[in-house]
Structure formats: structure tokens, C-alpha cells
Amino acid sequence: MKSGFLLSQKDLLQSVEKLSLKGSAGFLLGPTPSGTMFTREQFTEEQKEVGKIATDFANSKIRPNDEKIEHKAKEEDGTPTIIKLVKEAGELGLLGIDLPEEYGGLNMDFTTMMCTLENLAINGSYAATHIAHLGIGTLPILFFGNEEQKKKYLPKLATGEWISCYALTEPGSGSDALSGKTKAVLEGDYYILNGTKQYITNGSWADLAIVFARLDNQYTGFIVELNQPGISRGAEEKKMGIKGSSTVSLIFENAKVPKENLLGKVGDAATIALNILNLGRLELGFATLGAAKDVAKYTIEYGKQRKQFARPVIEFDMQMAKLADMVSRIFSLDALIYRTVSGIDAGLKSKGGHSASDVDVIRNYAIEASICKVEGSEMLAQVAGDSVKMMGGYGYCEEYRSEKAVRDCFINMIFEGTNDINRLVIFDFLVKGIYNQEIPFRDFMEMVESSLEKKNLAYPIEDSILSKEKHKVYAAKCLTAWMIQQCIIQHGKDIKNQQQVMKNISDMVIQIYAADSSLSRAHYLLHDKKHAGLVSSLVRLIVSQSTSAIQNLGSQVFASLWDTPSQKKQEEWNQLCSWAEYKENIFALKQEIAKATLEEGLFI
Amino acid sequence: MKIVVCVKRVPDTALKVKIGSDRKSIEKGDVEYIVSPYDEIAVEHAIRFKEKTPGTEVVVVTLGPADSEKNMRTCLAMGADRGILLQSNADTMDSFNVAKALSDAISQEKPDLVLFGIKATDTDSSQVGAIVSMLLGIPFLSTVVSFSLENGKIKADSEVESGHLVLQSTIPCALSIQKSNVDPRICSLINIRKAKQKELKIVPVDIPNDHFEIEKMELPAERTGGKIVGHGPDAVKELLRLLHEEAKVI
């Protein structure tokens, strides 16, 4: 053990503060110091202005076209309505917010761009189409394209003159994303592509695709112009939801791709695909945030008007509890997702830009991006499902938006890597980070073990706001780190075969990130004395539910590790659980949250 | 052709208004201010006129505190050429004094056309446009939903309760703009950037508030549930009785 416990704790705190800006689940290894986290409450005037444009566009252009979008209607000139809208968004500048000015963009940060995605996501089909274009369809060129490629393609994509898509999945290569069989062979000045890509969002109307193919058995990225011989598009998939978006196969039969359209270097597919997917997951999280707020508002509107037993249905206790669950999960996703994107922005700013050499910033946020995706998609599924239940028979009818919200939301748990795959990503990157000593896990565990020996867990920051809740979340971090250590010791390399263990650990990490970020957001709000009653109830509910979930998930892992745990292990576990124990009257909290929400409409 | 559009900042119409502790004003804590929606439509009319009529200049004028600049920039991003902010912290409903300050500024511009929204959504008083016109000594055409320049005169379609009036006026004249199928445009991001560079003249003004004051402000009483008095023709008699004796509306 290191000598001088207090000193090492101070060192630890400093390194955690630095880490909180660098991703890699640094949030797990110490308290998050107040004032180090960005929240929407700190939007600049410009960010608010840009966000409002997206809101205005959503309300005045997308919402009135919900029906036309859903049925893939076309305008008089044959353009699908949804594509007409994407192009209008391009004219307003909403497709080029994060692109450099020299390529037709506005050179703003990802935070600003993603805030627009939140506001535009009131229609699932539109959100999928918009995001597939400006995210995974455009960003590979921004980060990995050479100067000529950027000059040639980005201005067209920034205005919506061209629509783009991302072609990675194949019929035999879904979650095992890098095992695709599409082949590329160099013949003279062209690569000849053969193979089939499947489930390609925007496939039927895209002009351009980022395509991954095997070149000399090295998986490689290409920029492919789609309107040319040798490329055909399959029939539209008949999907459960997001019916207004296009999902087709792209079939390459001796398609000629000019030599200069190789993206990055030969064999770069993994670097391109996986890093860009991190941004895609983050974007998807923002879309779920916007969609959930829209559904919550709609549900409230209905619940206030619909009366049973001579009272608005929203005023009944069980309905209020569902409403409080909606608001609390929305509040915490909002906190953790802006924390994540602002961290990436800070990292990119310090590196100076958007190029292949800067992508390690994005890689460092793989865990956080996966959390945004998993938590966002599952939060939206809960919100949409509860909305239908709260609206009863009406909620089940197509005429009411909640029915569509349920159908549309399921895909978020599947694309951009299924939520199961994302849970494996969280665990895998976490363990790699520990083994490679990218995060001070050992130092943190020394502190945890020392605290267990002393039977005293000191909270290393003096803080008057929410101090009890912060202490409990800190204890939950110690508990989670301890459990991760036990899993690594017990399973060793076999851990990769223990997917249920990995899932539980990932879920514990997700809960920590949600509670920790909610606390930091609440700290700001309470410090500024804003909506104190509601914020305090929200954060107490979130911390209560998170710490309880973490203990439950951890108990299941604990039971799987030893048939008969040693007395020492049992005592340590009991001690950690007692430190993290936080019980509140959650029924009362939910009542308070729902009442305040109905009165003020805040945070949704 | 020079068009002056008078705009006012108002609390966001999506805001749930709360009455302040003085019972004479609204709580201003987290209030976001927007360009009054009818004024925004008036700006849109002016910009559309300008797009059809080369050589037109659109000037927006407002009276308000320093942070009204944000709302003026919105109008500039929509396409107005320049703005004049008559800066005053007076929180007044005194339409005459407001109109006086506006007309003093507008008269220096010598516009051909002055546009107003039919009313500001905060006070709903619909007075300033008419008073400004009177002070400027120019004709005032109200509830206009569309207008055009024909043979050197303004031809305006005015919406009245029973139909439409087609009016014609010499210029200069003033119009108050009613909501129609003309929706304000969404500003593009690039235009928002450009708007930051456009001229915005700030002129401090003093607004006396010596005519009247607000004694009390209160929210409308909460709506209570309706009453079903019966079904079919049999219920009519009872309904009439209630309307006459309880509600006392007939």
C-alpha cells in the first residue's frame, strides 16, 4: 500500500479531475468535483439560438408532415417528403454545424450540433434519416478523408445537395461487424467492389456511401458514389417502426470506385468504423432524449384532459409515479449526455481539430458513448411504453402518437450496435483501461481496501450541497470498483465467456454515470437556487434508485463468484453495501416530482 | 422604398406566466423574451416585399432594455437591413408615451411604409400603431393580411369580422398586420452569423410614465368543469333556465 493515505487520495482526486475530461470511465474512480461538468444550463447564447432553429424547424416543418413521412409520401417533383425536409434543414445550415467553414460548414462544436439532434428528434424516421446522413454518413470523411476528398464531398453533404449513408452491415455480418465479405480488388485506376451490404439507412435515396470492403484481406473503407453502373438497391425492408426512413440493401456487382476514393489507409476499417460508431451512438442518445421529452409532453397533455372518476387521469397516484419516472430518467440522460459530448469537444479543441490523428479523443469516450446509447434507448422505451399505458385504449391506437413512439423506439436498442454489444463494449474497454493503466484503478482500489480495513469511508471533498447523496454515490463507485476487481481475480481471461457477469457490471457502471451526472447537474441548479424543491426530489429519487439497483446487480454477481464466499469477502461486501445504502420515501418523492412537473413543465 | 417595422419583445408565449409578489407585474426570473409573434409576421411581410421589390430597405425599430438586442438580431437574421434600439428600462403599458418615442425615431427615417403587428402578445392593447400613425400624420390601415404596391399606392387586404376589405392608400402610410397564412421564416445559421455584423443603432430614450399605472395583475380564474344538464330536446328548457338564472348571460 502507498504510504501517506491522505496524500495519495489528493493525488487520486487530481488525476480523477483530469480524467473526468478524458473519458475512459474516469468518473468511476472518485467523486466528480463540482463545476467540472457541462450541463445544458450553461448553453451559450449561440447554442440556444441554434437549438431554437432546430426546434422551430421540427415544429413547423417536421411535425405537420408526420403522416406523409410515415407513408413515404413524395412531393410533386417525385422527391420523398422526408428528403425534401432534410434538404431544407441543409439550407438552414443544420447539416453542417460541426463541419469546418472551408468545407461549407459553420465550424461549431459537437455539443451545438447534437443539441439540434435532440430538438429535431420528434419524428423517429426523420431523426434516423438526418443522423445517418450527417453522422455516420459524413463524419468518416471529416475525420479520415484527405484534403481532396473533404473538398469534393463535404460541401455537398453540408447543404444536403447530396445525401449520404454508411454501409457496414452484411447479411452474415451484423454484431460481428468487421467480418464482412464484400471484396475490393484494385484494377488499374479503380477498385472493383463485389458484395452486399444490408440494413442501410438512407440506402434508397443516398448519393454517397461509406462502404467497407476486404482489400487483400484487409478490411478497408471507401467513399462510393452510388449513382453508377454496378450498384443496385434492394427493396425496402418492411419494418416494425421508423417506417418513413429508408432501409435497403446495397448490392455491388463489379462496381468501379476510383482509386482516389480509398478512405484512410488500407486496413483502416476497424479504426474508422468503430470510432465513428462512438459518435453515432452519442448522436442516437441525443435523439432518444428529444423523442422522450416529446412523448412525455404529449402524455401530460393527454393526461390533463382525459378525465375518469371526474378527475384528470394524470392526477392519479400511479400515473404520477410513471410521470416522475419519465422525468427523472430524462433529467439524468440529459445530464450524462451533455457531459459526454462536451468532454469530447474539450478533447478535440485541445488537439486542434478533426482528423485521423484526433480520433483517440473519440476512442477514449467509447464507454461513455455506449452508455449514452444504452441508457438513452432504454429510457425512451420505458417512456414510450408508459405513455401508451397511461393513455389506455387511446394510446394503443394509431391516431395517437404514443403508438408510433413505441414502434419507432425499438430500433434504438438494435442499430449502432445492439445494446447487448454495447454492454460488452463498456466492460471490454473498462477492463482494457485497467490492464493498460489508462485509469488509476489500482490506486483507487488501494484506497477502497484501506477504507475497508479501517471500516471508514471518508468523502474526499468538502461540500455543502447534496453532501449525503454525493457520499452515497461515491460509496457505490467503491462498491462497483471492488466488484470489478473480484471478477477479474476470479475469472481471469475466462471473463470473456461470462457475459451475464459483464452485463451486470456494465449496468452498474451505467447507473453510476447516470447518478453521478445527475448529482453534478443538480449541484449547479441548487447552487444557482433554481427550482430547488423539484431538483432536490429528482436527485434523491435518482440516487435512491441507482444505489439500490447497483447493490442488486452487484449481489447477483457476488452470488455467482463464490459458492461459499470467505468471511472476509462477505464482510467487505456487506460493508460496501451499507456505505452505499440510501433509502428514501420514493413514493413521496415521485408525488412531488410529478406535481412540480405538472405545474412547471420543467426538464422535459 | 423604405419600410420601418416596429417590433416589441414579449415573454415567450410558451411560458406559463406567474404573477410577481407585487401583484402588479409578472415574475421575471427565468423569462425568455421573443419578438412578439404578430410583429414577427410584420417583419416577414416586409422581407417578402423587399425580395419582390429591389431597392427596398427594411429597418426594424424597437423600444426596450439593452438585452432587446438579441430580439433585434433575430429580425436582422430574417433579412432586415438594419435596426434601431430605443433603449429604455421603462416597464410601461403607457401606449402614448411609447408611441411618442417611436414616432420621433421613425420620423427621422422618413419611411414610405410603417408596419406593426396587430398587437403585442403581452399587453394585447393594439394602440401603439394607431397612435404612431396619428403622431406621424399618416393614414393607418388596420388588420392587414396582405399588401402590394400598385401605381405608387399601397393596396391592402384587410380582414374584418364579416369578410375582407380591399383598401388603397397613398404613401407614406402605416399598416397593422394580422395573422394570415404568412408564417415567419426560420432563420438560417449563416444568416444569424451575418446578422451579428449588421448595423444596430442604440439610442437611449426617456419614457415618462405619467398617465397611468397598473394597480393589480391577476391570472384568469381557473376553469371549472362543465355541467351536462340532460340530453336531447328535453334538456333545452333547463339549459335556458340555467343560462338565464345562474350564468345570467341571456
Tab-separated table of C-alpha atoms in Angstrom, chain A residues 389-586:
chain	number	residue	atom	x	y	z
A	389	LYS	CA	-50.205	2.553	-20.767
A	390	MET	CA	-51.104	5.973	-19.383
A	391	MET	CA	-53.307	6.657	-22.392
A	392	GLY	CA	-55.080	3.328	-22.173
A	393	GLY	CA	-57.002	2.255	-25.270
A	394	TYR	CA	-56.298	5.571	-26.985
A	395	GLY	CA	-52.586	5.015	-26.564
A	396	TYR	CA	-52.873	1.764	-28.480
A	397	CYS	CA	-54.498	3.457	-31.483
A	398	GLU	CA	-52.535	4.829	-34.426
A	399	GLU	CA	-54.364	8.126	-34.186
A	400	TYR	CA	-52.379	8.949	-31.045
A	401	ARG	CA	-48.650	9.484	-31.262
A	402	SER	CA	-47.637	7.123	-28.474
A	403	GLU	CA	-48.373	4.024	-30.552
A	404	LYS	CA	-45.875	5.203	-33.154
A	405	ALA	CA	-43.386	6.193	-30.465
A	406	VAL	CA	-43.307	2.611	-29.182
A	407	ARG	CA	-42.812	1.143	-32.642
A	408	ASP	CA	-40.180	3.743	-33.540
A	409	CYS	CA	-38.151	3.439	-30.369
A	410	PHE	CA	-37.273	-0.251	-30.558
A	411	ILE	CA	-34.721	0.197	-33.314
A	412	ASN	CA	-32.630	2.381	-30.999
A	413	MET	CA	-31.860	-0.720	-28.948
A	414	ILE	CA	-30.672	-2.500	-32.096
A	415	PHE	CA	-28.815	-0.264	-34.513
A	416	GLU	CA	-25.413	1.365	-33.901
A	417	GLY	CA	-24.517	-1.910	-32.145
A	418	THR	CA	-27.199	-3.730	-30.177
A	419	ASN	CA	-27.497	-2.800	-26.528
A	420	ASP	CA	-26.035	-6.203	-25.620
A	421	ILE	CA	-22.989	-5.491	-27.781
A	422	ASN	CA	-22.705	-2.037	-26.238
A	423	ARG	CA	-22.727	-3.534	-22.753
A	424	LEU	CA	-19.840	-5.757	-23.818
A	425	VAL	CA	-18.070	-2.668	-25.201
A	426	ILE	CA	-18.445	-0.933	-21.834
A	427	PHE	CA	-16.961	-3.861	-19.952
A	428	ASP	CA	-14.263	-4.598	-22.515
A	429	PHE	CA	-12.974	-1.014	-22.686
A	430	LEU	CA	-13.125	-0.731	-18.916
A	431	VAL	CA	-11.014	-3.835	-18.338
A	432	LYS	CA	-8.585	-2.826	-21.086
A	433	GLY	CA	-8.248	0.570	-19.438
A	434	ILE	CA	-7.486	-1.110	-16.125
A	435	TYR	CA	-4.935	-3.532	-17.594
A	436	ASN	CA	-3.247	-0.804	-19.630
A	437	GLN	CA	-3.290	1.520	-16.619
A	438	GLU	CA	-5.088	4.227	-18.576
A	439	ILE	CA	-7.097	4.917	-15.434
A	440	PRO	CA	-5.728	4.854	-11.853
A	441	PHE	CA	-7.770	1.816	-10.912
A	442	ARG	CA	-5.098	0.293	-8.687
A	443	ASP	CA	-4.653	3.488	-6.712
A	444	PHE	CA	-8.380	3.732	-6.259
A	445	MET	CA	-8.638	0.120	-5.123
A	446	GLU	CA	-5.841	0.673	-2.612
A	447	MET	CA	-7.930	3.468	-1.137
A	448	VAL	CA	-11.058	1.254	-1.131
A	449	GLU	CA	-9.184	-1.604	0.560
A	450	SER	CA	-7.667	0.736	3.090
A	451	SER	CA	-11.123	2.149	3.859
A	452	LEU	CA	-12.477	-1.367	4.275
A	453	GLU	CA	-9.696	-2.179	6.709
A	454	LYS	CA	-10.453	0.951	8.715
A	455	LYS	CA	-14.181	0.435	8.310
A	456	ASN	CA	-14.388	4.096	7.444
A	457	LEU	CA	-15.029	5.623	4.031
A	458	ALA	CA	-14.102	9.307	4.007
A	459	TYR	CA	-15.573	11.522	1.297
A	460	PRO	CA	-12.590	13.417	-0.067
A	461	ILE	CA	-14.333	16.686	-0.949
A	462	GLU	CA	-15.901	19.162	1.421
A	463	ASP	CA	-19.248	20.062	0.000
A	464	SER	CA	-22.363	21.573	1.490
A	465	ILE	CA	-24.740	20.873	-1.400
A	466	LEU	CA	-26.166	17.346	-1.632
A	467	SER	CA	-23.306	16.040	0.502
A	468	LYS	CA	-25.151	12.926	1.661
A	469	GLU	CA	-26.133	11.926	-1.872
A	470	LYS	CA	-22.618	12.565	-3.170
A	471	HIS	CA	-21.179	10.421	-0.428
A	472	LYS	CA	-23.564	7.570	-1.291
A	473	VAL	CA	-22.757	7.674	-4.991
A	474	TYR	CA	-19.071	7.726	-4.114
A	475	ALA	CA	-19.637	4.616	-1.985
A	476	ALA	CA	-21.448	2.986	-4.918
A	477	LYS	CA	-18.381	3.703	-7.046
A	478	CYS	CA	-16.181	1.957	-4.450
A	479	LEU	CA	-18.575	-0.986	-4.410
A	480	THR	CA	-18.561	-1.250	-8.205
A	481	ALA	CA	-14.778	-0.986	-8.469
A	482	TRP	CA	-14.411	-3.652	-5.764
A	483	MET	CA	-16.753	-5.945	-7.674
A	484	ILE	CA	-14.869	-5.408	-10.936
A	485	GLN	CA	-11.640	-6.337	-9.164
A	486	GLN	CA	-13.192	-9.539	-7.746
A	487	CYS	CA	-14.451	-10.524	-11.207
A	488	ILE	CA	-11.048	-10.009	-12.772
A	489	ILE	CA	-9.362	-12.058	-9.997
A	490	GLN	CA	-11.917	-14.870	-10.042
A	491	HIS	CA	-12.419	-15.265	-13.774
A	492	GLY	CA	-9.119	-14.093	-15.220
A	493	LYS	CA	-9.152	-14.411	-19.008
A	494	ASP	CA	-12.302	-16.537	-18.859
A	495	ILE	CA	-14.234	-13.364	-18.086
A	496	LYS	CA	-14.950	-13.013	-21.818
A	497	ASN	CA	-17.166	-16.103	-21.543
A	498	GLN	CA	-19.100	-14.668	-18.598
A	499	GLN	CA	-21.477	-12.409	-20.481
A	500	GLN	CA	-24.050	-12.232	-17.707
A	501	VAL	CA	-21.391	-11.006	-15.304
A	502	MET	CA	-20.187	-8.473	-17.859
A	503	LYS	CA	-23.751	-7.272	-18.402
A	504	ASN	CA	-24.323	-6.677	-14.703
A	505	ILE	CA	-21.042	-4.835	-14.290
A	506	SER	CA	-21.847	-2.645	-17.297
A	507	ASP	CA	-25.263	-1.901	-15.862
A	508	MET	CA	-23.653	-0.901	-12.574
A	509	VAL	CA	-21.329	1.452	-14.462
A	510	ILE	CA	-24.307	2.919	-16.362
A	511	GLN	CA	-26.140	3.528	-13.093
A	512	ILE	CA	-23.067	5.227	-11.628
A	513	TYR	CA	-22.672	7.533	-14.615
A	514	ALA	CA	-26.365	8.449	-14.523
A	515	ALA	CA	-26.423	9.165	-10.777
A	516	ASP	CA	-23.060	10.956	-10.780
A	517	SER	CA	-24.003	13.207	-13.711
A	518	SER	CA	-27.436	13.929	-12.209
A	519	LEU	CA	-25.749	14.970	-8.980
A	520	SER	CA	-23.401	17.336	-10.764
A	521	ARG	CA	-26.260	18.868	-12.730
A	522	ALA	CA	-28.337	19.208	-9.583
A	523	HIS	CA	-25.366	20.831	-7.845
A	524	TYR	CA	-25.357	23.632	-10.439
A	525	LEU	CA	-29.096	24.126	-10.228
A	526	LEU	CA	-29.160	24.204	-6.447
A	527	HIS	CA	-26.105	26.412	-6.310
A	528	ASP	CA	-27.985	28.882	-8.513
A	529	LYS	CA	-31.080	28.309	-6.335
A	530	LYS	CA	-33.117	27.178	-9.329
A	531	HIS	CA	-36.198	25.015	-8.814
A	532	ALA	CA	-34.751	23.768	-5.535
A	533	GLY	CA	-37.697	21.609	-4.462
A	534	LEU	CA	-38.032	19.732	-7.723
A	535	VAL	CA	-34.275	19.330	-8.246
A	536	SER	CA	-33.752	18.024	-4.746
A	537	SER	CA	-36.582	15.488	-5.137
A	538	LEU	CA	-35.282	14.403	-8.518
A	539	VAL	CA	-31.744	13.816	-7.370
A	540	ARG	CA	-32.866	11.987	-4.234
A	541	LEU	CA	-35.050	9.685	-6.323
A	542	ILE	CA	-32.284	9.073	-8.861
A	543	VAL	CA	-29.648	8.352	-6.204
A	544	SER	CA	-32.033	6.144	-4.263
A	545	GLN	CA	-32.933	4.070	-7.301
A	546	SER	CA	-29.382	3.914	-8.677
A	547	THR	CA	-27.723	2.833	-5.445
A	548	SER	CA	-30.425	0.239	-4.919
A	549	ALA	CA	-30.025	-1.084	-8.491
A	550	ILE	CA	-26.243	-1.176	-8.133
A	551	GLN	CA	-26.471	-3.231	-4.949
A	552	ASN	CA	-28.947	-5.596	-6.552
A	553	LEU	CA	-26.851	-6.085	-9.682
A	554	GLY	CA	-23.726	-6.496	-7.554
A	555	SER	CA	-25.407	-9.060	-5.292
A	556	GLN	CA	-26.167	-11.223	-8.316
A	557	VAL	CA	-22.526	-11.070	-9.417
A	558	PHE	CA	-21.355	-11.745	-5.865
A	559	ALA	CA	-23.506	-14.893	-5.699
A	560	SER	CA	-22.026	-16.100	-8.990
A	561	LEU	CA	-18.399	-15.676	-7.934
A	562	TRP	CA	-18.266	-17.996	-4.923
A	563	ASP	CA	-20.346	-20.981	-3.871
A	564	THR	CA	-19.327	-20.158	-0.323
A	565	PRO	CA	-17.683	-16.764	-0.030
A	566	SER	CA	-14.955	-16.336	2.563
A	567	GLN	CA	-15.929	-14.466	5.703
A	568	LYS	CA	-13.657	-11.623	4.654
A	569	LYS	CA	-15.287	-11.228	1.245
A	570	GLN	CA	-18.748	-11.391	2.767
A	571	GLU	CA	-17.865	-8.766	5.360
A	572	GLU	CA	-16.301	-6.479	2.762
A	573	TRP	CA	-19.349	-6.788	0.540
A	574	ASN	CA	-21.725	-6.123	3.417
A	575	GLN	CA	-19.668	-3.115	4.450
A	576	LEU	CA	-19.685	-1.665	0.919
A	577	CYS	CA	-23.434	-2.205	0.632
A	578	SER	CA	-24.031	-0.470	3.941
A	579	TRP	CA	-21.921	2.523	2.847
A	580	ALA	CA	-23.925	2.803	-0.373
A	581	GLU	CA	-27.280	2.248	1.325
A	582	TYR	CA	-29.574	5.211	0.667
A	583	LYS	CA	-33.223	4.835	1.419
A	584	GLU	CA	-35.804	7.472	0.698
A	585	ASN	CA	-39.570	7.501	0.619
A	586	ILE	CA	-39.673	7.234	-3.138
